[in-house]
Amino acid sequence: EAQVTQNPRYLITVTGKKLTVTCSQNMNHEYMSWYRQDPGLGLRQIYYSMNVEVTDKGDVPEGYKVSRKEKRNFPLILESPSPNQTSLYFCASSTRTGDEQYFGPGTRLTVT
Amino acid sequence: AQTVTQSQPEMSVQEAETVTLSCTYDTSESDYYLFWYKQPPSRQMILVIRQEAYKQQNATENRFSVNFQKAAKSFSLKISDSQLGDAAMYFCAYRSTWIQGAQKLVFGQGTRLTINP
């Protein structure tokens, strides 16, 4: 089954404790992205990758890091989480020329 | 930069009735994609319908249809014969066809739709 998986689905952590949210897709997609969803703001892109070892900032990259060492994986790293990073996070993937993005199930992160 | 605006934070409709969700966008590009996504309580993002800007014909998927007005930069979603399962947050989104912009979706703020039995 074609899908994007994220782990964990829920995470509660404390300020400053490094964490990683994993994302994996099995569709051989070139493009992968991370979005965060906040009430009243919709979804906003954090980082994206157009292929292995090619990543760039989206609209709200501060406080986040990413890497793309393999085509299928695109982890999101919060090296020193803060309460303003409490949010719902989505990973998405797509082909380079396709119009549809495929979303993971979301990760609910709470930073206290 | 492109922007997408959904001016209705909440909408409600009686079951079996028709409801229209509004979306406007701003872009200087002539070719692009527009989407409506549904987000039920499970939080999964589900693609409802897509529209390619160069196509004049409005997209339709079963009970869901759009009214795409390119000159007015308007992209509304009509849901006919509303069902309880249609209750969700609905997001309008824009995607460029240019290489530099094609890697992301630009989302509106969302409209929460309630279906009254």
CSV table of C-alpha atoms in Angstrom, one decimal:
chain,number,residue,atom,x,y,z
A,1,GLU,CA,0.0,0.0,0.0
A,2,ALA,CA,1.3,3.4,-1.0
A,3,GLN,CA,1.7,5.5,2.1
A,4,VAL,CA,3.6,8.1,4.2
A,5,THR,CA,4.3,7.0,7.7
A,6,GLN,CA,5.3,9.2,10.7
A,7,ASN,CA,6.4,8.3,14.2
A,8,PRO,CA,5.6,9.0,16.8
A,9,ARG,CA,1.9,10.0,16.4
A,10,TYR,CA,1.9,11.7,19.8
A,11,LEU,CA,4.7,13.2,21.8
A,12,ILE,CA,4.8,15.2,25.0
A,13,THR,CA,8.3,16.5,25.9
A,14,VAL,CA,9.9,19.3,27.9
A,15,THR,CA,11.7,22.4,26.8
A,16,GLY,CA,15.2,21.8,25.5
A,17,LYS,CA,15.1,18.0,25.1
A,18,LYS,CA,16.1,17.1,21.6
A,19,LEU,CA,13.6,15.0,19.6
A,20,THR,CA,13.2,13.6,16.1
A,21,VAL,CA,10.0,12.9,14.2
A,22,THR,CA,10.6,10.3,11.5
A,23,CYS,CA,8.9,10.3,8.1
A,24,SER,CA,9.1,7.5,5.5
A,25,GLN,CA,7.4,7.1,2.1
A,26,ASN,CA,7.3,4.0,-0.1
A,27,MET,CA,6.3,5.6,-3.4
A,28,ASN,CA,9.8,6.6,-4.6
A,29,HIS,CA,8.8,10.3,-4.5
A,30,GLU,CA,11.5,12.9,-5.1
A,31,TYR,CA,9.8,15.7,-3.1
A,32,MET,CA,9.2,15.6,0.6
A,33,SER,CA,8.0,18.3,3.0
A,34,TRP,CA,7.3,19.0,6.6
A,35,TYR,CA,4.3,21.2,7.5
A,36,ARG,CA,3.0,22.4,10.8
A,37,GLN,CA,-0.7,23.1,11.5
A,38,ASP,CA,-1.8,25.7,13.9
A,39,PRO,CA,-5.4,27.0,14.6
A,40,GLY,CA,-6.4,29.8,12.4
A,41,LEU,CA,-3.2,29.6,10.3
A,42,GLY,CA,-3.7,26.4,8.3
A,43,LEU,CA,-0.7,24.4,7.4
A,44,ARG,CA,2.7,26.1,6.8
A,45,GLN,CA,5.7,24.5,5.2
A,46,ILE,CA,8.8,24.1,7.5
A,47,TYR,CA,11.3,22.5,5.3
A,48,TYR,CA,11.3,20.6,2.0
A,49,SER,CA,13.6,18.3,0.0
A,50,MET,CA,13.7,18.0,-3.7
A,51,ASN,CA,15.9,14.9,-3.7
A,52,VAL,CA,18.5,13.1,-1.6
A,53,GLU,CA,20.9,15.6,0.0
A,54,VAL,CA,18.9,18.5,-1.3
A,55,THR,CA,17.0,20.4,1.3
A,56,ASP,CA,15.8,24.0,1.8
A,57,LYS,CA,13.8,26.2,4.1
A,58,GLY,CA,10.1,26.6,3.8
A,59,ASP,CA,8.1,29.4,5.4
A,60,VAL,CA,8.7,28.7,9.1
A,61,PRO,CA,12.1,26.9,9.4
A,62,GLU,CA,13.3,28.5,12.7
A,63,GLY,CA,14.0,25.9,15.4
A,64,TYR,CA,14.0,22.9,13.0
A,65,LYS,CA,16.5,20.8,11.1
A,66,VAL,CA,16.0,18.1,8.5
A,67,SER,CA,18.1,15.7,6.6
A,68,ARG,CA,17.6,13.5,3.5
A,69,LYS,CA,20.2,10.8,3.4
A,70,GLU,CA,17.9,8.3,1.7
A,71,LYS,CA,15.1,9.0,-0.8
A,72,ARG,CA,12.4,7.4,1.4
A,73,ASN,CA,13.2,9.1,4.7
A,74,PHE,CA,13.0,12.7,5.8
A,75,PRO,CA,13.3,13.2,9.6
A,76,LEU,CA,12.4,16.4,11.3
A,77,ILE,CA,14.7,17.3,14.2
A,78,LEU,CA,14.0,19.8,17.0
A,79,GLU,CA,17.3,20.2,18.8
A,80,SER,CA,16.0,22.4,21.6
A,81,PRO,CA,12.2,22.4,21.5
A,82,SER,CA,10.3,25.3,22.9
A,83,PRO,CA,6.6,25.7,23.8
A,84,ASN,CA,5.9,27.6,20.6
A,85,GLN,CA,6.7,24.5,18.7
A,86,THR,CA,3.6,22.8,20.2
A,87,SER,CA,1.7,21.9,17.1
A,88,LEU,CA,0.4,19.2,14.7
A,89,TYR,CA,3.1,18.2,12.2
A,90,PHE,CA,2.6,16.6,8.8
A,91,CYS,CA,5.1,15.0,6.5
A,92,ALA,CA,4.1,14.9,2.8
A,93,SER,CA,5.6,13.6,-0.4
A,94,SER,CA,5.0,13.9,-4.1
A,95,THR,CA,6.6,13.3,-7.5
A,96,ARG,CA,8.5,16.1,-9.1
A,97,THR,CA,5.9,16.7,-11.7
A,98,GLY,CA,2.8,15.3,-10.1
A,99,ASP,CA,0.1,17.6,-8.7
A,100,GLU,CA,-0.9,15.6,-5.6
A,101,GLN,CA,0.9,15.6,-2.3
A,102,TYR,CA,0.5,12.5,-0.1
A,103,PHE,CA,0.3,13.2,3.6
A,104,GLY,CA,1.3,11.2,6.6
A,105,PRO,CA,-1.1,10.7,9.5
A,106,GLY,CA,0.3,13.6,11.6
A,107,THR,CA,2.3,13.9,14.8
A,108,ARG,CA,0.8,15.8,17.7
A,109,LEU,CA,3.7,17.4,19.6
A,110,THR,CA,3.3,19.2,23.0
A,111,VAL,CA,6.3,21.0,24.5
A,112,THR,CA,5.9,22.0,28.2
B,1,ALA,CA,4.4,35.0,-2.9
B,2,GLN,CA,1.1,33.3,-3.2
B,3,THR,CA,-1.6,33.6,-0.6
B,4,VAL,CA,-4.8,31.7,0.0
B,5,THR,CA,-7.7,33.1,2.1
B,6,GLN,CA,-10.7,31.3,3.5
B,7,SER,CA,-12.9,33.9,5.1
B,8,GLN,CA,-15.4,31.5,6.7
B,9,PRO,CA,-13.8,30.0,9.9
B,10,GLU,CA,-17.0,28.0,10.5
B,11,MET,CA,-20.0,26.9,8.5
B,12,SER,CA,-23.0,24.6,9.3
B,13,VAL,CA,-25.6,23.0,7.1
B,14,GLN,CA,-28.5,20.7,7.5
B,15,GLU,CA,-28.1,17.1,6.5
B,16,ALA,CA,-29.0,16.6,2.8
B,17,GLU,CA,-28.7,20.3,2.0
B,18,THR,CA,-26.1,22.0,-0.1
B,19,VAL,CA,-23.3,24.1,1.3
B,20,THR,CA,-20.6,26.2,-0.4
B,21,LEU,CA,-17.2,26.9,1.1
B,22,SER,CA,-15.3,30.0,-0.1
B,23,CYS,CA,-11.7,30.4,-1.1
B,24,THR,CA,-9.8,33.2,-2.7
B,25,TYR,CA,-6.1,33.3,-3.7
B,26,ASP,CA,-3.5,35.6,-4.9
B,27,THR,CA,-0.9,34.8,-7.5
B,28,SER,CA,0.9,36.3,-10.5
B,29,GLU,CA,1.2,32.9,-12.2
B,30,SER,CA,-1.0,31.8,-15.0
B,31,ASP,CA,-0.7,28.0,-14.5
B,32,TYR,CA,-1.1,26.3,-11.2
B,33,TYR,CA,-3.1,23.7,-9.2
B,34,LEU,CA,-5.8,24.3,-6.7
B,35,PHE,CA,-7.0,21.7,-4.2
B,36,TRP,CA,-9.6,21.2,-1.5
B,37,TYR,CA,-8.5,18.9,1.4
B,38,LYS,CA,-10.7,17.5,4.1
B,39,GLN,CA,-9.4,16.9,7.6
B,40,PRO,CA,-11.8,14.8,9.7
B,41,PRO,CA,-11.3,14.3,13.5
B,42,SER,CA,-8.8,11.6,12.7
B,43,ARG,CA,-6.6,14.5,11.5
B,44,GLN,CA,-5.7,12.7,8.2
B,45,MET,CA,-5.5,15.0,5.2
B,46,ILE,CA,-7.7,13.7,2.5
B,47,LEU,CA,-7.7,15.1,-1.0
B,48,VAL,CA,-11.3,16.0,-2.0
B,49,ILE,CA,-10.9,17.6,-5.4
B,50,ARG,CA,-8.3,19.2,-7.6
B,51,GLN,CA,-8.4,21.8,-10.4
B,52,GLU,CA,-5.8,22.7,-12.9
B,53,ALA,CA,-5.8,26.4,-13.7
B,54,TYR,CA,-5.5,26.0,-17.5
B,55,LYS,CA,-8.7,23.9,-17.6
B,56,GLN,CA,-11.8,25.9,-18.1
B,57,GLN,CA,-14.1,23.1,-16.9
B,58,ASN,CA,-14.9,23.0,-13.2
B,59,ALA,CA,-13.8,19.8,-11.5
B,60,THR,CA,-16.4,17.4,-10.0
B,61,GLU,CA,-16.1,14.4,-7.8
B,62,ASN,CA,-19.4,12.8,-7.0
B,63,ARG,CA,-21.2,15.2,-4.5
B,64,PHE,CA,-18.3,17.6,-4.5
B,65,SER,CA,-17.8,20.3,-7.2
B,66,VAL,CA,-15.9,23.5,-7.5
B,67,ASN,CA,-16.7,26.9,-9.0
B,68,PHE,CA,-13.3,28.1,-10.4
B,69,GLN,CA,-13.3,31.7,-11.4
B,70,LYS,CA,-9.7,32.3,-12.6
B,71,ALA,CA,-10.1,36.0,-13.3
B,72,ALA,CA,-11.6,36.6,-9.9
B,73,LYS,CA,-9.1,34.2,-8.3
B,74,SER,CA,-11.9,32.4,-6.6
B,75,PHE,CA,-12.2,28.7,-5.9
B,76,SER,CA,-15.3,27.7,-4.0
B,77,LEU,CA,-16.3,24.1,-3.0
B,78,LYS,CA,-19.9,23.0,-3.2
B,79,ILE,CA,-21.0,20.0,-1.3
B,80,SER,CA,-24.4,18.6,-2.4
B,81,ASP,CA,-26.6,16.3,-0.3
B,82,SER,CA,-24.5,16.9,2.8
B,83,GLN,CA,-23.9,13.8,4.9
B,84,LEU,CA,-22.8,13.5,8.5
B,85,GLY,CA,-19.5,12.1,7.3
B,86,ASP,CA,-18.8,15.4,5.6
B,87,ALA,CA,-18.2,17.1,9.0
B,88,ALA,CA,-14.6,18.1,9.0
B,89,MET,CA,-12.1,20.9,8.6
B,90,TYR,CA,-11.7,21.9,5.0
B,91,PHE,CA,-8.6,23.5,3.6
B,92,CYS,CA,-8.1,25.2,0.3
B,93,ALA,CA,-4.6,25.0,-1.1
B,94,TYR,CA,-2.5,26.3,-4.0
B,95,ARG,CA,0.5,24.7,-5.8
B,96,SER,CA,2.6,26.3,-8.3
B,97,THR,CA,3.7,24.5,-11.5
B,98,TRP,CA,7.1,26.3,-11.5
B,99,ILE,CA,10.0,24.1,-10.3
B,100,GLN,CA,10.9,26.5,-7.5
B,101,GLY,CA,7.3,26.7,-6.2
B,102,ALA,CA,6.1,23.2,-7.0
B,103,GLN,CA,7.6,21.7,-3.8
B,104,LYS,CA,4.9,23.1,-1.5
B,105,LEU,CA,1.3,23.7,-1.0
B,106,VAL,CA,0.1,27.1,0.2
B,107,PHE,CA,-2.9,26.6,2.5
B,108,GLY,CA,-5.8,28.7,3.6
B,109,GLN,CA,-6.8,29.0,7.2
B,110,GLY,CA,-9.4,26.3,7.0
B,111,THR,CA,-13.2,26.2,7.4
B,112,ARG,CA,-14.8,23.9,10.0
B,113,LEU,CA,-18.0,22.4,8.6
B,114,THR,CA,-20.7,21.1,10.9
B,115,ILE,CA,-23.5,18.9,9.6
B,116,ASN,CA,-26.8,19.2,11.6
B,117,PRO,CA,-28.9,16.0,11.6
